[in-house]
mmCIF file of C-alpha atoms in Angstrom:
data_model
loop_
_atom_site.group_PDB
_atom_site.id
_atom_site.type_symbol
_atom_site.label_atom_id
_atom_site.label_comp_id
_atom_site.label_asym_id
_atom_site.label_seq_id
_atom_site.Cartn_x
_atom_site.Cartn_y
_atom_site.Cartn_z
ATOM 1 C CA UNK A 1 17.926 -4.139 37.385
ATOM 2 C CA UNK A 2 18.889 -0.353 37.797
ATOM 3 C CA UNK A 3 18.867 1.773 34.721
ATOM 4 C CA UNK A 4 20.699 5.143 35.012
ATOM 5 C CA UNK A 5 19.107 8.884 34.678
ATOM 6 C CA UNK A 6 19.262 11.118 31.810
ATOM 7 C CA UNK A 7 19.140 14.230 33.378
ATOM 8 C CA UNK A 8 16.703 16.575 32.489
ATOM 9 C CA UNK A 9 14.970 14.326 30.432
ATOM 10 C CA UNK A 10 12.147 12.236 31.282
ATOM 11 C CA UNK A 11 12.050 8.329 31.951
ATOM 12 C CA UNK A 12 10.183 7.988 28.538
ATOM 13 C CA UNK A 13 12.827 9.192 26.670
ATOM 14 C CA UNK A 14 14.647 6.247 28.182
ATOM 15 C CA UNK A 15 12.380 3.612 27.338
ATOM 16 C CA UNK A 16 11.838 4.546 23.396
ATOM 17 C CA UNK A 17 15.556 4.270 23.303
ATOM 18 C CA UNK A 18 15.627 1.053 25.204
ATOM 19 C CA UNK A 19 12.704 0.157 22.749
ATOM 20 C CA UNK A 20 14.646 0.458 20.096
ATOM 21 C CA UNK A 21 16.353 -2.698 20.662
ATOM 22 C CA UNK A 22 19.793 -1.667 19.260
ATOM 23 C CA UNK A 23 22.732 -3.144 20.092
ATOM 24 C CA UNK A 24 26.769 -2.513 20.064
ATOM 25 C CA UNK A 25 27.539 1.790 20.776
ATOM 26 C CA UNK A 26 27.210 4.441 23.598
ATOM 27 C CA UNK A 27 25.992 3.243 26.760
ATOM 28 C CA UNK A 28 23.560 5.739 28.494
ATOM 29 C CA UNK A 29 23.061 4.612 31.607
ATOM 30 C CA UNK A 30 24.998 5.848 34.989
ATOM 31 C CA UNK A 31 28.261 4.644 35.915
ATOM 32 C CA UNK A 32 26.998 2.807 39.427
ATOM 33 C CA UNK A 33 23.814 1.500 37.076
ATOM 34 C CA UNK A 34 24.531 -2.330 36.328
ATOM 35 C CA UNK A 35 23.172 -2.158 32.641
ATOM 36 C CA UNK A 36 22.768 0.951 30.173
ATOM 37 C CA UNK A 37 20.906 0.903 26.825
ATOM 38 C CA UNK A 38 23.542 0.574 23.553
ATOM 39 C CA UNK A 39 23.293 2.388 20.924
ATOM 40 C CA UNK A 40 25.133 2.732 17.545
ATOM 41 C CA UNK A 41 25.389 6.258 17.792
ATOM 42 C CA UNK A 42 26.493 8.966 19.857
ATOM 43 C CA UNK A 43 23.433 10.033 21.885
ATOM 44 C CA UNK A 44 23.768 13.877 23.465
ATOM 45 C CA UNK A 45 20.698 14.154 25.671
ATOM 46 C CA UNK A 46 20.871 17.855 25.630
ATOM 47 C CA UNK A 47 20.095 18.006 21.705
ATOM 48 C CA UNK A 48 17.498 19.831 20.780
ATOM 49 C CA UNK A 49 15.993 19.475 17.097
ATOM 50 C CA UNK A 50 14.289 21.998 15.016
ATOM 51 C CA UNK A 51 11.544 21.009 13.371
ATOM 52 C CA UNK A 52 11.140 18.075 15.702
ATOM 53 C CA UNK A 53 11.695 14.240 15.006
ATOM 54 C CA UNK A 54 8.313 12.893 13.630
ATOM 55 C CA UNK A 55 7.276 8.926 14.065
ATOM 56 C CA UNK A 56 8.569 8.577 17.728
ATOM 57 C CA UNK A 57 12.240 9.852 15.897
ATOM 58 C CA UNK A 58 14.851 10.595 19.035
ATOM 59 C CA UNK A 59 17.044 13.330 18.416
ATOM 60 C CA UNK A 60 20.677 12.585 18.743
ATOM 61 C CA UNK A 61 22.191 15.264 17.973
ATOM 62 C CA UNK A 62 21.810 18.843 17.544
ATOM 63 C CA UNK A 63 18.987 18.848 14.050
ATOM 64 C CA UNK A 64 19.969 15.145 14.143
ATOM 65 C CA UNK A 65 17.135 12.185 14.432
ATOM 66 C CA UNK A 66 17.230 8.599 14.634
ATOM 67 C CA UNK A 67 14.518 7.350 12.955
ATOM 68 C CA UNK A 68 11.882 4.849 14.390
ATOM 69 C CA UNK A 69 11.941 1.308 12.099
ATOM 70 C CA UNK A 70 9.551 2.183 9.204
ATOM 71 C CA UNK A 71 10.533 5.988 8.721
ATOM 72 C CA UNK A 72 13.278 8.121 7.374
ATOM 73 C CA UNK A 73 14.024 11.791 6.288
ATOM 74 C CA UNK A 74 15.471 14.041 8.373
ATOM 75 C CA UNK A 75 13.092 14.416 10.606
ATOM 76 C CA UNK A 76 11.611 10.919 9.848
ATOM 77 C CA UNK A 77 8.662 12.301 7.899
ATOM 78 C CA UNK A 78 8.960 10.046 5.592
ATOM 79 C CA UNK A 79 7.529 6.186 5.657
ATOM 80 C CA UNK A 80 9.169 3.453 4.648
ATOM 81 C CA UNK A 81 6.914 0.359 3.169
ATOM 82 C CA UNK A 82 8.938 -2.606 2.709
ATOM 83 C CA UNK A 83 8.442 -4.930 0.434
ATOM 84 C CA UNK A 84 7.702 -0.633 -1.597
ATOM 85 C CA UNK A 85 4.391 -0.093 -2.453
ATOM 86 C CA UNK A 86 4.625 -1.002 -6.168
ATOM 87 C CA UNK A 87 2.163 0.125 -9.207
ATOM 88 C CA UNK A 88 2.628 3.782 -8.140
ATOM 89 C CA UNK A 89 1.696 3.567 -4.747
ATOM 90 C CA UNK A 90 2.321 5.677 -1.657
ATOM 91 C CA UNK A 91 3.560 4.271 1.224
ATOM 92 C CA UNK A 92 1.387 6.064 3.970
ATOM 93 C CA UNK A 93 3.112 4.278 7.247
ATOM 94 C CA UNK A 94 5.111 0.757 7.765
ATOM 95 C CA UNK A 95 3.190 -1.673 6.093
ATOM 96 C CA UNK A 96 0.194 0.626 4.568
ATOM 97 C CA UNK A 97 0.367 1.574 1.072
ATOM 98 C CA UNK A 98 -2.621 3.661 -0.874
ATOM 99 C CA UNK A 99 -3.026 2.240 -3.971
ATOM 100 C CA UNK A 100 -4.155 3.943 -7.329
ATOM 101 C CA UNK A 101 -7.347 3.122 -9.105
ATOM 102 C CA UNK A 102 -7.082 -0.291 -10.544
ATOM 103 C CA UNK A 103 -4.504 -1.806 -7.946
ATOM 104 C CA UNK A 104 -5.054 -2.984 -4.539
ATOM 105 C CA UNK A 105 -3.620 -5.427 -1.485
ATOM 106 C CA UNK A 106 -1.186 -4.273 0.918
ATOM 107 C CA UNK A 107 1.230 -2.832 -1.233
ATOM 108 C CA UNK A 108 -0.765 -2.411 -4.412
ATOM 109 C CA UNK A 109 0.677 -6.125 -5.774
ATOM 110 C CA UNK A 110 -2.862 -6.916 -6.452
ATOM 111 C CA UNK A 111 -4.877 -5.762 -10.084
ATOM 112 C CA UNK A 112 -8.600 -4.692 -9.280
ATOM 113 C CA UNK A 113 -11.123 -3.827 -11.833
ATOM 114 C CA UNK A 114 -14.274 -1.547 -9.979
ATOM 115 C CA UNK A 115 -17.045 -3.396 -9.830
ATOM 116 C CA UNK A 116 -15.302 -7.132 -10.969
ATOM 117 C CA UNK A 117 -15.295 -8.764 -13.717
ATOM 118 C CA UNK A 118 -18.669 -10.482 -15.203
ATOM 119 C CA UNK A 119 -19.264 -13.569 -17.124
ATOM 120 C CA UNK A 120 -16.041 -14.884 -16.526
ATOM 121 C CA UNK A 121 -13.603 -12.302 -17.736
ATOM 122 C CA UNK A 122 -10.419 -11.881 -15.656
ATOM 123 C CA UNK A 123 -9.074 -8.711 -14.036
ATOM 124 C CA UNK A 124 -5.538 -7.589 -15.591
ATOM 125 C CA UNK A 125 -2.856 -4.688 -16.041
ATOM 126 C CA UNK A 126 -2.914 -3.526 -19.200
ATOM 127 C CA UNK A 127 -0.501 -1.052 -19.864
ATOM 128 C CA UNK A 128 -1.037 -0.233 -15.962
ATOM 129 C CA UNK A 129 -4.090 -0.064 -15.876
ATOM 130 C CA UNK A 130 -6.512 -2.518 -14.567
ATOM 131 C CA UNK A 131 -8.810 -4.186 -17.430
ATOM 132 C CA UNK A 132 -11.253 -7.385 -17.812
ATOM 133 C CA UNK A 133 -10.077 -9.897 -20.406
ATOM 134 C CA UNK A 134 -13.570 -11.527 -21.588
ATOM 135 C CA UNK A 135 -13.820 -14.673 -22.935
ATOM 136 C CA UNK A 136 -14.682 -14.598 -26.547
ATOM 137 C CA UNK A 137 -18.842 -15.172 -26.060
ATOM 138 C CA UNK A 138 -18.736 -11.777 -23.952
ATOM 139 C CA UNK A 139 -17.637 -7.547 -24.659
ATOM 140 C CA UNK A 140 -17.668 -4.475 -22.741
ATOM 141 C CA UNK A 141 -15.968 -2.852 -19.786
ATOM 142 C CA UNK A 142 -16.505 -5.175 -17.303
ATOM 143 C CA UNK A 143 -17.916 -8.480 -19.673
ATOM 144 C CA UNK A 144 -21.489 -7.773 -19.414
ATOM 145 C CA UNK A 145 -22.504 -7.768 -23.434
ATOM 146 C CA UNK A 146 -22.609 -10.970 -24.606
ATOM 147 C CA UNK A 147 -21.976 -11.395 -28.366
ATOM 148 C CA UNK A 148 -23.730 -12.611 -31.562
ATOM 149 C CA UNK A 149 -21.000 -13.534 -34.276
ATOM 150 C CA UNK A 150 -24.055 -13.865 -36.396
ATOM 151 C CA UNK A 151 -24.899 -11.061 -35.642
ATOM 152 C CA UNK A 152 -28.792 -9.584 -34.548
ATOM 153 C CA UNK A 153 -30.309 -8.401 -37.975
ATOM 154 C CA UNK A 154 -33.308 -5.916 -38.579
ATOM 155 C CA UNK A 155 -33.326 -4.240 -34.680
ATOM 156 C CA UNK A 156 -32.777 -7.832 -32.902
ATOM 157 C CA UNK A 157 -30.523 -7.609 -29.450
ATOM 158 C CA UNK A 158 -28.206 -10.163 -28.431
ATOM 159 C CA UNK A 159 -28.975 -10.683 -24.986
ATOM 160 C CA UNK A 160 -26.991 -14.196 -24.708
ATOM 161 C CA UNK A 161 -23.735 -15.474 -26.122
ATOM 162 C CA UNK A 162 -25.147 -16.193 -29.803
ATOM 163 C CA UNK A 163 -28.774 -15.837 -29.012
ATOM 164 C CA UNK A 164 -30.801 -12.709 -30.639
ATOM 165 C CA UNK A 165 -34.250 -11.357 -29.419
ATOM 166 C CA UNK A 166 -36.118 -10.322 -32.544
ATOM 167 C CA UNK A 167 -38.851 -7.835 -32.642
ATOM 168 C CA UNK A 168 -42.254 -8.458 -33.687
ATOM 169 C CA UNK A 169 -42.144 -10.017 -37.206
ATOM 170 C CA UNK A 170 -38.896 -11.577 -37.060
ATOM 171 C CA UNK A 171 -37.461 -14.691 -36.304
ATOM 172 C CA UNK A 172 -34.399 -16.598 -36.670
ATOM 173 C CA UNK A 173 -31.014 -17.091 -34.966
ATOM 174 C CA UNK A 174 -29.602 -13.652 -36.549
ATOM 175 C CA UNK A 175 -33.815 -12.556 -37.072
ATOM 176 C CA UNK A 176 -33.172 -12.824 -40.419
ATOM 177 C CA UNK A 177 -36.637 -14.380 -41.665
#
């Protein structure tokens, strides 16, 4: 198979078009060349576009681009994540989001609390923003204090769910005696 010439520009120019894989429009390709490469535009290979097409864009047209799949814009500076980047995300290139604190995955679908969850406590959005639900036994940021209902009388600590360390003198569940 022959493909035709585009003039003045290079075979390369050829091939990201043919790349594209686009059917039905304007075939570019000689008239004695027995296959061209369709388009669904009108393609003038003398167009020149200022600023240039970013992302592997071809210009069309005079200040015209066709953007590559994953961009748009005018001059295709833009990317295009799809499914969007949700949870305020920014879609950096096809397929890459960068997520905000608290959110994570591909396209920021995923809740993340720095440094995990302890104890048992389960990462969630709470009014966007990512938080650790604790079961009842634990408190804190990230479910590392465990809690006393008793409570931890005359400068005890809690250091389990329900259990108190009592200083010298004291003893008890709540070091109450």
């Amino acid at each position: 198979m022959r493909m035709g010439v585009l003039g003045s520009r290079s075979t390369l120019l050829l091939l990201a078009l043919a790349s594209l894989a686009l059917q039905a429009g304007v075939c570019l390709a000689s008239s004695d060349a027995p296959r061209g490469v369709s388009l669904p535009f009108v393609f003038d290979p003398k167009a020149t576009c200022d600023p240039p097409c970013k992302h592997a864009g071809i210009c069309i047209r005079n200040n015209t681009c066709y953007c590559s799949h994953g961009y748009e814009g005018e001059t295709c500076q833009y990317a295009n994540c799809n499914p969007k980047c949700k949870n305020g995300g920014e879609c950096l290139r096809p397929g890459k989001c960068r997520c905000p604190s608290g959110f994570g995955g591909r396209y920021c679908h995923r809740v993340v609390c720095d440094g995990g969850c302890w104890n048992g406590g389960e990462c969630t959005a709470v009014n966007g923003e990512a938080k650790c639900i604790c079961p009842s036994s634990w408190t804190g940021t990230k479910c590392q204090e465990a809690t006393c209902p008793q409570g931890c009388r005359n400068g005890g600590s809690c250091v389990a769910p329900g259990i108190c360390t009592c200083p010298e003198g004291w003893v008890g569940g709540a070091c109450h005696t």
